[in-house]
């Protein structure tokens, strides 16, 4: 990819951020921090990497993306709307009674959502199942799972990690949005994951460590994953929670609080809202 | 089928046959395939069999992913682990996502025997029954198990199928046909009804034979589907007999007895007695010793029928 396209992916990430803040601001609740930290990752996935057809959300050969950190639902919804799965206006029904945009993703309500998530730790196993099915059916689709860093504390993630390597699922890519904060404080203080890359390598994964806000690095890591044979790839993406909004960056208070009034206006201004 | 056979053996055989008929069927186990008898499928279709090791959460999540891609996964383990260890995976990744996963758990109830309380699921029906979208089936013998497994494979949606460890006496003959959502009335009598599931169906029939010698005629209903419950058959039996005993190898809290009590309490209250484990865990022992100690035999059912009949007379 040339730099111009990288520029577009950066702009798209920033647009997703604006939508996320507007959605959560309108809803009056939601999780801005972990949506903002993953904006470049989602931008690259949905506007560069994933083979999708919004007109055919059930296309059997589409790539699968599972948002295992389901609380970043606003970011996923923004990407799906921007990709054409449903009207952008519908984003502002987030969390309202009757909305297809549930507080956490619901695959039975909204086209484009591959799996219902929200309870942490469960997405990677589902990714395993999808990757196994692709192999059984001789389909070339790839499976992508986005995990939160705190989420990796769940034992089930390691069960799934062990199995994915054992089954040599080279059609599976996991990405950890390593923003370093969880609800009760810094991940390093609550229950450290370190040495995270070494752990996944020891589990038999190809591991790539990147700056999760650099679209070139995200693109490069995903391209590398496609070239890896015989094992799954883990991308450990260093990110900043609340990225793009000065008063949210690295602030754990903004894990699950909606900006309102002046803070909402300031957040949107900082994100370059027209 | 006139000889005694385990329901898990019937499961394994049926699964292997289904595997040949339907390439969408895949099977997962968590290091218990020789006990759950999914090894019979694994031997024939190794490429469609996935042993996740001792990792029940990943078992359910992987099954969910396979179902998302259009497979029909059968996920097996012991009932304690399938429903307890992985409860929240079953809840969120299977039932809430409404995925077509069949959870077939063996070694349910106290007839696990010598392994003791840690391995004896007495609350699995309560857990599974409380989940929206879930269907819950407890077959009475090997013939019904084979039929129920086929019916579960044909149905689209999550199913919990509960099997035991020991061989069970046959209740049905080979030409029996399982009908989805319908209980079987195995014996008709006007004095009282015994509504049973699983291994207690054979005990109920034995109790009915004993009671008949006393001049008490009992209706015996095999309520193999705990959910959705066949309320039509249940209410007809309650109206006809005016007294009901439930029988299950499970806690009296949350299983068949509770399901029956819920319906009768709202629709047609009659004297009711729930036979099952009285809010306790099991322990080590031979299955028949445990059934006797915890009151799950034909003679206990006879006593229970006497009790509801006394209440019916005083009602």
Coordinates of C-alpha atoms in Angstrom, one line a residue:
Chain A
X1 CA 0.0 0.0 0.0
X2 CA 1.2 3.5 -0.7
X3 CA 1.3 6.3 1.9
X4 CA -1.7 8.0 0.4
X5 CA -3.8 5.0 1.3
X6 CA -2.3 4.9 4.7
X7 CA -3.4 8.5 5.0
X8 CA -7.0 7.4 4.1
X9 CA -6.9 4.7 6.7
X10 CA -5.7 7.2 9.3
X11 CA -8.5 9.6 8.3
X12 CA -11.0 6.7 8.5
X13 CA -9.8 5.8 12.0
X14 CA -10.3 9.4 13.0
X15 CA -13.8 9.4 11.5
X16 CA -14.6 6.2 13.4
X17 CA -13.5 7.9 16.6
X18 CA -15.8 10.9 16.0
X19 CA -18.7 8.5 15.4
X20 CA -17.9 6.6 18.5
X21 CA -17.9 9.7 20.6
X22 CA -21.1 11.0 19.1
X23 CA -22.8 7.6 19.5
X24 CA -21.7 7.2 23.1
X25 CA -22.5 10.9 23.8
X26 CA -26.0 10.4 22.3
X27 CA -26.6 7.1 24.2
X28 CA -25.4 8.6 27.5
X29 CA -23.5 5.4 28.3
X30 CA -20.9 3.1 26.7
X31 CA -17.2 2.5 26.6
X32 CA -15.2 5.2 24.9
X33 CA -11.7 4.3 26.1
X34 CA -11.3 0.9 24.5
X35 CA -13.1 2.0 21.3
X36 CA -10.7 4.9 20.8
X37 CA -7.6 2.7 21.4
X38 CA -8.5 0.2 18.7
X39 CA -9.6 2.7 16.0
X40 CA -6.6 2.2 13.7
X41 CA -6.8 -1.6 14.1
X42 CA -10.4 -1.6 13.1
X43 CA -9.9 0.9 10.3
X44 CA -7.2 -1.2 8.7
X45 CA -9.3 -4.4 9.2
X46 CA -12.5 -3.0 7.7
X47 CA -11.1 -0.8 5.0
X48 CA -8.0 -2.7 3.9
X49 CA -7.7 -6.3 5.2
X50 CA -11.1 -8.0 5.4
X51 CA -12.8 -9.4 2.3
X52 CA -16.4 -8.5 2.9
X53 CA -19.6 -7.9 0.9
X54 CA -22.0 -5.6 2.7
X55 CA -24.7 -6.6 0.2
X56 CA -24.2 -10.3 1.2
X57 CA -23.4 -10.4 4.9
X58 CA -23.8 -14.2 4.8
X59 CA -21.3 -14.7 1.9
X60 CA -19.7 -18.0 2.9
X61 CA -16.2 -17.0 1.7
X62 CA -16.1 -13.7 3.6
X63 CA -13.4 -13.1 6.2
X64 CA -14.6 -13.3 9.7
X65 CA -14.0 -10.7 12.4
X66 CA -14.9 -11.3 16.0
X67 CA -14.8 -8.5 18.5
X68 CA -13.9 -10.5 21.6
X69 CA -13.6 -7.3 23.6
X70 CA -17.3 -6.7 22.9
X71 CA -17.4 -3.5 24.9
X72 CA -15.8 -1.8 21.9
X73 CA -19.1 -2.3 20.1
X74 CA -19.5 1.4 19.2
X75 CA -16.3 1.2 17.2
X76 CA -17.4 -2.0 15.4
X77 CA -20.8 -0.5 14.6
X78 CA -19.2 2.6 13.2
X79 CA -17.0 0.6 10.9
X80 CA -19.9 -1.6 9.8
X81 CA -22.0 1.4 9.0
X82 CA -19.2 3.2 7.2
X83 CA -18.6 -0.1 5.3
X84 CA -22.3 0.0 4.2
X85 CA -23.8 -2.8 6.3
X86 CA -26.5 -0.4 7.5
X87 CA -27.2 3.3 7.5
X88 CA -24.9 5.6 9.4
X89 CA -27.9 7.3 11.0
X90 CA -28.8 4.1 12.8
X91 CA -25.6 4.4 14.8
X92 CA -27.3 6.9 17.0
X93 CA -29.9 4.4 18.2
X94 CA -27.0 2.7 20.2
X95 CA -28.2 1.1 23.4
X96 CA -31.8 2.3 23.0
X97 CA -34.7 0.0 23.5
X98 CA -35.5 -1.8 20.2
X99 CA -32.2 -0.9 18.6
X100 CA -30.2 -3.4 16.6
X101 CA -27.1 -1.8 18.2
X102 CA -27.1 -3.5 21.5
X103 CA -24.8 -2.4 24.3
X104 CA -22.6 -5.4 23.3
X105 CA -22.6 -7.0 19.8
X106 CA -25.5 -9.3 19.0
X107 CA -25.0 -11.3 15.8
X108 CA -28.7 -12.2 15.7
X109 CA -29.8 -8.6 15.4
X110 CA -27.3 -6.7 13.3
X111 CA -25.9 -7.7 9.9
X112 CA -22.1 -7.7 9.8
X113 CA -21.7 -8.7 13.4
X114 CA -20.2 -12.2 13.2
X115 CA -20.6 -13.2 16.8
X116 CA -22.4 -12.1 19.9
X117 CA -19.7 -11.1 22.4
X118 CA -19.4 -9.0 25.6
X119 CA -18.5 -11.6 28.2
X120 CA -14.7 -11.4 28.0
X121 CA -12.5 -14.3 27.0
X122 CA -14.8 -16.2 24.6
X123 CA -14.0 -14.8 21.2
X124 CA -10.8 -16.7 20.5
X125 CA -12.4 -20.1 20.9
X126 CA -15.1 -19.1 18.5
X127 CA -12.4 -18.0 16.1
X128 CA -10.9 -21.5 16.5
X129 CA -14.2 -23.0 15.5
X130 CA -14.5 -20.8 12.4
X131 CA -10.9 -21.5 11.4
X132 CA -11.4 -25.2 11.7
X133 CA -14.6 -25.0 9.7
X134 CA -12.8 -23.1 6.9
X135 CA -10.2 -25.9 6.8
X136 CA -12.9 -28.6 6.7
X137 CA -14.7 -26.9 3.9
X138 CA -11.6 -26.0 2.0
X139 CA -12.5 -22.3 2.1
X140 CA -9.9 -19.6 2.0
X141 CA -11.5 -17.1 4.4
X142 CA -9.4 -15.9 7.3
X143 CA -10.5 -15.3 10.9
X144 CA -9.6 -12.3 12.9
X145 CA -10.2 -11.9 16.7
X146 CA -9.6 -8.6 18.6
X147 CA -8.9 -9.1 22.3
X148 CA -8.6 -6.6 25.0
X149 CA -5.5 -6.7 27.1
X150 CA -7.3 -7.2 30.4
X151 CA -9.3 -9.9 28.7
X152 CA -6.2 -12.0 28.2
X153 CA -6.4 -12.6 32.0
X154 CA -9.3 -15.0 31.3
X155 CA -8.1 -18.6 31.5
X156 CA -10.2 -19.5 28.5
X157 CA -8.0 -17.3 26.2
X158 CA -5.1 -19.6 27.0
X159 CA -7.1 -22.7 26.4
X160 CA -8.0 -21.3 23.0
X161 CA -4.4 -20.2 22.4
X162 CA -3.1 -23.7 23.1
X163 CA -5.6 -25.3 20.8
X164 CA -5.1 -22.9 17.9
X165 CA -1.4 -23.6 17.8
X166 CA -1.9 -27.3 18.3
X167 CA -4.3 -27.3 15.3
X168 CA -1.9 -25.2 13.3
X169 CA -4.6 -22.6 12.5
X170 CA -2.6 -20.4 10.2
X171 CA -5.9 -18.9 8.9
X172 CA -6.4 -17.3 12.4
X173 CA -5.1 -13.9 13.5
X174 CA -5.5 -12.6 17.0
X175 CA -4.8 -9.0 17.9
X176 CA -4.4 -7.7 21.5
X177 CA -5.4 -4.1 22.0
X178 CA -2.7 -3.5 24.6
X179 CA -3.8 -0.1 26.0
X180 CA -2.6 -1.0 29.4
X181 CA -5.7 -0.2 31.4
X182 CA -8.5 -2.2 32.8
X183 CA -11.4 -1.2 35.0
X184 CA -9.6 -1.4 38.3
X185 CA -6.4 0.3 37.1
X186 CA -3.3 -0.4 35.1
X187 CA -3.1 -4.0 33.8
X188 CA 0.4 -4.1 35.1
X189 CA -0.8 -3.3 38.6
X190 CA -4.0 -5.4 38.6
X191 CA -2.6 -8.6 37.1
X192 CA 0.3 -8.2 34.8
X193 CA 0.3 -10.0 31.4
X194 CA 4.1 -9.7 31.0
X195 CA 6.0 -11.1 29.3
X196 CA 3.1 -11.3 26.9
X197 CA 4.8 -11.8 23.6
X198 CA 7.0 -14.5 25.0
X199 CA 4.0 -16.3 26.5
X200 CA 2.3 -16.5 23.1
X201 CA 5.5 -17.6 21.4
X202 CA 5.8 -20.3 24.0
X203 CA 2.3 -21.3 23.2
X204 CA 3.4 -21.8 19.6
X205 CA 2.2 -18.6 18.0
X206 CA 3.9 -16.3 15.5
X207 CA 4.0 -13.0 17.5
X208 CA 4.4 -9.5 16.0
X209 CA 4.6 -6.5 18.3
X210 CA 3.6 -3.2 16.8
X211 CA 2.4 0.3 17.4
X212 CA -1.3 -0.2 17.2
X213 CA -1.9 3.5 16.2
X214 CA 0.4 3.2 13.2
X215 CA -1.7 2.0 10.2
X216 CA 1.5 1.0 8.3
X217 CA 2.5 -1.3 11.1
X218 CA -1.0 -2.7 11.4
X219 CA -1.1 -3.3 7.7
X220 CA 2.4 -4.8 7.8
X221 CA 1.6 -7.2 10.6
X222 CA -1.6 -8.4 8.9
X223 CA 0.3 -9.0 5.7
X224 CA 3.0 -10.9 7.6
X225 CA 0.3 -13.0 9.2
X226 CA -0.9 -14.0 5.8
X227 CA 2.5 -15.3 4.9
X228 CA 2.9 -17.4 8.1
X229 CA 2.3 -21.1 7.6
X230 CA 1.5 -23.8 10.1
X231 CA 0.7 -21.6 13.1
X232 CA -1.6 -18.7 14.1
X233 CA -0.4 -15.2 14.5
X234 CA -0.8 -12.9 17.5
X235 CA -0.4 -9.2 17.0
X236 CA 0.4 -7.4 20.2
X237 CA -0.6 -3.9 19.4
X238 CA 0.6 -1.2 21.8
X239 CA -2.1 1.4 22.1
X240 CA -3.3 4.3 24.2
X241 CA -6.7 4.0 25.9
X242 CA -8.8 7.0 24.9
X243 CA -6.5 7.8 22.1
X244 CA -7.3 11.1 20.3
X245 CA -9.2 12.8 23.1
X246 CA -6.7 14.6 25.4
X247 CA -8.6 14.2 28.6
X248 CA -9.4 10.5 28.0
X249 CA -5.9 9.4 27.0
X250 CA -4.5 6.9 29.5
X251 CA -7.3 7.7 31.9
X252 CA -9.0 4.6 33.4
X253 CA -12.0 6.7 34.4
X254 CA -13.0 6.8 30.7
X255 CA -13.3 3.1 30.3
X256 CA -17.0 3.1 30.6
X257 CA -18.3 6.7 30.9
X258 CA -20.0 8.8 28.3
X259 CA -18.8 12.3 27.6
X260 CA -21.5 14.9 28.0
X261 CA -22.0 18.6 27.4
X262 CA -18.7 20.6 27.2
X263 CA -16.6 17.4 27.4
X264 CA -18.5 16.0 24.4
X265 CA -18.0 19.1 22.4
X266 CA -14.3 19.3 23.3
X267 CA -13.8 15.6 22.4
X268 CA -15.3 16.1 19.0
X269 CA -13.3 19.2 18.4
X270 CA -10.1 17.5 19.3
X271 CA -11.1 14.7 16.9
X272 CA -11.5 17.2 14.1
X273 CA -15.2 17.2 13.8
X274 CA -16.4 19.5 11.1
Chain B
X1 CA -33.3 -53.9 22.2
X2 CA -33.9 -56.3 25.0
X3 CA -30.5 -56.2 26.8
X4 CA -29.3 -53.5 29.2
X5 CA -27.2 -50.9 27.5
X6 CA -25.7 -47.5 28.4
X7 CA -27.3 -44.4 26.9
X8 CA -23.8 -43.2 26.1
X9 CA -23.1 -46.3 24.0
X10 CA -26.3 -45.6 22.1
X11 CA -25.2 -42.0 21.7
X12 CA -21.8 -43.0 20.3
X13 CA -23.2 -45.5 17.9
X14 CA -25.9 -43.1 16.6
X15 CA -23.4 -40.3 16.2
X16 CA -21.1 -42.5 14.1
X17 CA -24.1 -43.4 11.9
X18 CA -25.1 -39.8 11.6
X19 CA -21.6 -38.9 10.6
X20 CA -21.9 -41.1 7.6
X21 CA -25.2 -39.5 6.7
X22 CA -24.5 -35.9 7.2
X23 CA -21.1 -34.4 6.5
X24 CA -22.0 -31.2 8.5
X25 CA -21.9 -33.2 11.8
X26 CA -18.7 -32.5 13.8
X27 CA -17.9 -33.8 17.2
X28 CA -15.9 -32.3 20.1
X29 CA -14.8 -33.8 23.3
X30 CA -12.7 -32.8 26.3
X31 CA -10.5 -35.8 27.0
X32 CA -13.5 -38.1 27.9
X33 CA -14.2 -39.5 24.5
X34 CA -13.8 -43.1 25.7
X35 CA -16.4 -42.4 28.4
X36 CA -18.8 -40.3 26.5
X37 CA -18.4 -42.7 23.5
X38 CA -17.6 -40.0 21.0
X39 CA -14.6 -42.2 20.3
X40 CA -16.9 -44.3 18.1
X41 CA -17.4 -41.2 15.8
X42 CA -13.7 -40.2 16.1
X43 CA -12.6 -43.6 14.9
X44 CA -14.7 -43.3 11.7
X45 CA -14.4 -39.6 11.1
X46 CA -11.1 -38.4 12.6
X47 CA -11.0 -35.2 10.5
X48 CA -14.3 -34.2 11.9
X49 CA -13.5 -34.9 15.5
X50 CA -11.8 -32.4 17.8
X51 CA -10.4 -33.2 21.2
X52 CA -9.8 -30.0 23.0
X53 CA -8.1 -31.6 25.9
X54 CA -9.3 -30.8 29.5
X55 CA -10.7 -27.4 28.5
X56 CA -14.4 -27.3 28.6
X57 CA -14.7 -23.6 28.1
X58 CA -12.8 -23.9 24.8
X59 CA -14.9 -26.9 24.0
X60 CA -18.1 -24.8 24.0
X61 CA -16.5 -21.8 22.3
X62 CA -15.0 -23.9 19.5
X63 CA -18.3 -25.7 19.0
X64 CA -20.0 -22.2 18.8
X65 CA -17.5 -21.2 16.1
X66 CA -18.1 -24.4 14.1
X67 CA -21.9 -23.8 14.3
X68 CA -21.4 -20.2 13.1
X69 CA -19.9 -21.7 9.9
X70 CA -22.8 -24.0 9.4
X71 CA -21.6 -27.2 11.1
X72 CA -23.7 -29.2 13.5
X73 CA -21.4 -29.6 16.4
X74 CA -22.0 -32.2 19.1
X75 CA -19.9 -31.3 22.2
X76 CA -19.5 -33.9 24.9
X77 CA -18.1 -34.1 28.4
X78 CA -19.4 -35.2 31.8
X79 CA -22.5 -33.3 32.8
X80 CA -20.8 -31.5 35.7
X81 CA -18.2 -30.0 33.4
X82 CA -20.3 -29.4 30.3
X83 CA -23.0 -27.5 32.2
X84 CA -21.1 -26.2 35.3
X85 CA -17.5 -25.5 34.2
X86 CA -18.6 -24.0 30.9
X87 CA -21.9 -22.6 32.0
X88 CA -21.3 -19.1 30.9
X89 CA -19.9 -20.1 27.5
X90 CA -23.0 -22.1 27.0
X91 CA -25.1 -19.1 28.0
X92 CA -23.4 -16.4 26.0
X93 CA -21.6 -18.1 23.1
X94 CA -24.3 -20.7 22.4
X95 CA -27.7 -19.8 23.7
X96 CA -27.7 -16.1 23.4
X97 CA -26.1 -16.3 20.0
X98 CA -28.7 -19.0 19.3
X99 CA -26.2 -21.4 17.7
X100 CA -26.9 -24.9 16.6
X101 CA -24.7 -26.7 19.1
X102 CA -25.8 -30.0 20.7
X103 CA -24.4 -30.5 24.2
X104 CA -24.5 -34.2 25.0
X105 CA -23.3 -34.8 28.5
X106 CA -22.8 -38.2 30.1
X107 CA -22.2 -39.3 33.7
X108 CA -25.1 -37.2 35.0
X109 CA -26.6 -37.9 38.4
X110 CA -25.5 -40.0 41.3
X111 CA -25.3 -43.2 39.3
X112 CA -21.8 -42.0 38.4
X113 CA -21.2 -44.0 41.6
X114 CA -17.8 -44.4 43.2
X115 CA -16.2 -41.2 41.8
X116 CA -18.4 -39.3 44.2
X117 CA -20.0 -35.9 44.5
X118 CA -17.4 -33.9 42.5
X119 CA -18.5 -35.9 39.4
X120 CA -22.2 -36.3 40.1
X121 CA -24.2 -33.6 38.4
X122 CA -27.4 -33.1 40.4
X123 CA -28.1 -29.5 39.2
X124 CA -27.4 -29.7 35.4
X125 CA -31.0 -29.7 34.4
X126 CA -31.7 -26.7 36.5
X127 CA -28.8 -24.8 34.9
X128 CA -29.7 -25.7 31.3
X129 CA -33.4 -25.3 31.8
X130 CA -33.0 -21.8 32.9
X131 CA -31.3 -20.7 29.7
X132 CA -33.5 -19.1 27.0
X133 CA -33.3 -20.9 23.7
X134 CA -32.1 -24.2 25.2
X135 CA -33.9 -27.5 24.7
X136 CA -33.4 -30.1 27.4
X137 CA -33.8 -33.8 26.9
X138 CA -33.3 -36.7 29.3
X139 CA -33.8 -40.0 27.5
X140 CA -35.0 -43.1 29.4
X141 CA -33.0 -45.8 27.7
X142 CA -30.7 -46.6 24.8
X143 CA -33.5 -46.8 22.2
X144 CA -34.9 -43.4 23.1
X145 CA -31.3 -42.0 23.3
X146 CA -30.6 -43.0 19.7
X147 CA -33.9 -41.4 18.6
X148 CA -33.3 -38.3 20.6
X149 CA -29.8 -37.8 19.2
X150 CA -31.2 -38.0 15.6
X151 CA -34.0 -35.6 16.5
X152 CA -31.5 -33.2 18.1
X153 CA -29.4 -33.3 14.9
X154 CA -32.4 -32.5 12.8
X155 CA -33.5 -29.6 15.0
X156 CA -31.9 -26.2 14.5
X157 CA -30.9 -24.7 17.8
X158 CA -29.1 -25.4 21.1
X159 CA -29.9 -28.7 22.8
X160 CA -28.8 -30.2 26.1
X161 CA -29.0 -34.0 26.1
X162 CA -28.4 -35.8 29.4
X163 CA -27.0 -39.3 29.6
X164 CA -25.8 -41.5 32.4
X165 CA -23.0 -43.8 33.2
X166 CA -24.4 -47.3 33.9
X167 CA -26.3 -49.6 31.6
X168 CA -30.0 -49.1 31.8
X169 CA -32.9 -51.6 31.3
X170 CA -34.8 -51.1 28.1
X171 CA -38.1 -49.2 28.2
X172 CA -38.8 -49.1 24.5
X173 CA -38.6 -51.6 21.7
X174 CA -36.7 -51.0 18.5
X175 CA -39.6 -49.5 16.5
X176 CA -40.1 -46.7 19.0
X177 CA -40.2 -43.2 17.4
X178 CA -39.3 -40.1 19.5
X179 CA -41.6 -37.2 18.7
X180 CA -40.1 -33.8 19.4
X181 CA -41.9 -32.0 22.2
X182 CA -44.2 -34.9 23.1
X183 CA -44.1 -36.9 26.3
X184 CA -44.9 -40.6 26.2
X185 CA -47.7 -42.1 28.3
X186 CA -46.3 -45.5 29.0
X187 CA -49.1 -46.8 31.2
X188 CA -52.6 -45.5 32.0
X189 CA -54.3 -45.5 35.4
X190 CA -56.8 -43.2 37.1
X191 CA -55.5 -43.0 40.6
X192 CA -52.2 -41.1 40.3
X193 CA -49.5 -40.1 37.8
X194 CA -45.8 -40.6 38.0
X195 CA -44.0 -38.2 35.7
X196 CA -40.4 -39.3 35.3
X197 CA -37.3 -38.9 33.1
X198 CA -34.1 -40.7 32.6
X199 CA -33.4 -43.8 34.6
X200 CA -36.4 -43.1 36.8
X201 CA -38.8 -44.0 34.0
X202 CA -38.0 -47.7 34.5
X203 CA -38.4 -47.3 38.2
X204 CA -41.7 -45.6 37.7
X205 CA -42.9 -48.6 35.6
X206 CA -41.8 -51.0 38.3
X207 CA -43.5 -48.9 40.9
X208 CA -46.7 -48.9 38.8
X209 CA -46.6 -52.7 38.6
X210 CA -46.2 -53.0 42.4
X211 CA -49.1 -50.5 43.0
X212 CA -51.3 -52.4 40.5
X213 CA -51.0 -55.4 42.8
X214 CA -52.4 -53.2 45.6
X215 CA -55.3 -52.1 43.3
X216 CA -53.8 -48.7 42.7
X217 CA -53.7 -47.8 39.0
X218 CA -51.0 -45.3 38.0
X219 CA -50.4 -43.3 34.9
X220 CA -46.7 -43.3 33.9
X221 CA -45.4 -40.5 31.8
X222 CA -41.9 -40.4 30.4
X223 CA -41.2 -36.7 30.2
X224 CA -38.0 -37.0 28.3
X225 CA -38.2 -33.4 27.1
X226 CA -37.9 -31.2 30.2
X227 CA -37.9 -28.2 28.0
X228 CA -40.1 -27.4 26.2
X229 CA -42.3 -29.3 28.5
X230 CA -45.3 -31.2 27.1
X231 CA -47.9 -29.4 29.1
X232 CA -50.8 -30.9 27.2
X233 CA -49.8 -34.5 28.2
X234 CA -48.9 -33.3 31.8
X235 CA -52.2 -31.5 32.4
X236 CA -54.2 -34.3 30.9
X237 CA -52.6 -36.8 33.3
X238 CA -53.1 -34.4 36.2
X239 CA -56.8 -33.9 35.4
X240 CA -57.4 -37.5 35.0
X241 CA -55.6 -38.7 38.1
X242 CA -55.7 -35.7 40.5
X243 CA -52.3 -36.5 42.0
X244 CA -48.8 -36.4 40.6
X245 CA -45.4 -37.7 41.6
X246 CA -42.3 -36.6 39.7
X247 CA -39.2 -38.7 39.6
X248 CA -35.7 -37.6 38.5
X249 CA -32.1 -38.4 39.2
X250 CA -31.4 -34.7 39.9
X251 CA -32.0 -32.2 42.7
X252 CA -35.7 -31.5 43.3
X253 CA -34.7 -27.9 42.8
X254 CA -34.8 -26.7 39.2
X255 CA -35.3 -29.9 37.2
X256 CA -38.3 -32.0 36.1
X257 CA -40.1 -31.7 39.5
X258 CA -39.8 -27.9 39.4
X259 CA -40.9 -27.7 35.8
X260 CA -44.0 -29.9 36.6
X261 CA -44.7 -27.9 39.8
X262 CA -44.6 -24.6 37.8
X263 CA -47.1 -25.8 35.3
X264 CA -49.5 -27.5 37.8
X265 CA -49.2 -24.6 40.3
X266 CA -50.4 -22.2 37.7
X267 CA -52.7 -24.3 35.6
X268 CA -54.2 -27.1 37.6
X269 CA -53.0 -27.5 41.2
X270 CA -53.2 -31.1 42.5
X271 CA -51.3 -32.9 45.3
X272 CA -47.7 -33.2 44.1
X273 CA -44.6 -34.8 45.4
X274 CA -41.2 -34.4 43.9
X275 CA -38.9 -37.4 44.2
X276 CA -35.3 -36.5 43.6
X277 CA -32.2 -35.4 45.5
X278 CA -33.4 -33.3 48.4
X279 CA -31.0 -30.3 48.0
X280 CA -27.8 -32.4 48.7
X281 CA -24.7 -33.5 46.9
X282 CA -24.1 -37.2 46.3
X283 CA -21.2 -39.3 47.6
X284 CA -19.2 -42.3 46.7
X285 CA -20.8 -45.7 46.5
X286 CA -22.2 -48.2 44.1
X287 CA -25.0 -46.8 41.9
X288 CA -27.7 -49.1 43.3
X289 CA -26.6 -48.3 46.9
X290 CA -26.7 -44.5 46.2
X291 CA -30.2 -44.8 44.5
X292 CA -31.4 -46.6 47.6
X293 CA -29.8 -44.2 50.0
X294 CA -31.1 -41.1 48.2
X295 CA -34.6 -42.4 47.7
X296 CA -34.6 -43.0 43.9
X297 CA -36.0 -46.5 43.7
X298 CA -39.4 -48.1 42.7
X299 CA -40.2 -48.7 46.4
X300 CA -39.6 -45.0 47.1
X301 CA -42.0 -44.1 44.3
X302 CA -44.6 -46.5 45.7
X303 CA -44.4 -44.7 49.0
X304 CA -44.6 -41.3 47.3
X305 CA -47.7 -42.4 45.4
X306 CA -49.3 -43.5 48.7
X307 CA -48.5 -40.0 50.2
X308 CA -50.1 -38.1 47.3
X309 CA -53.1 -40.3 47.3
X310 CA -53.6 -39.6 51.0
X311 CA -53.4 -35.9 50.3
X312 CA -55.8 -36.3 47.4
X313 CA -58.3 -38.0 49.6
X314 CA -58.1 -35.1 52.1
X315 CA -58.2 -32.4 49.5

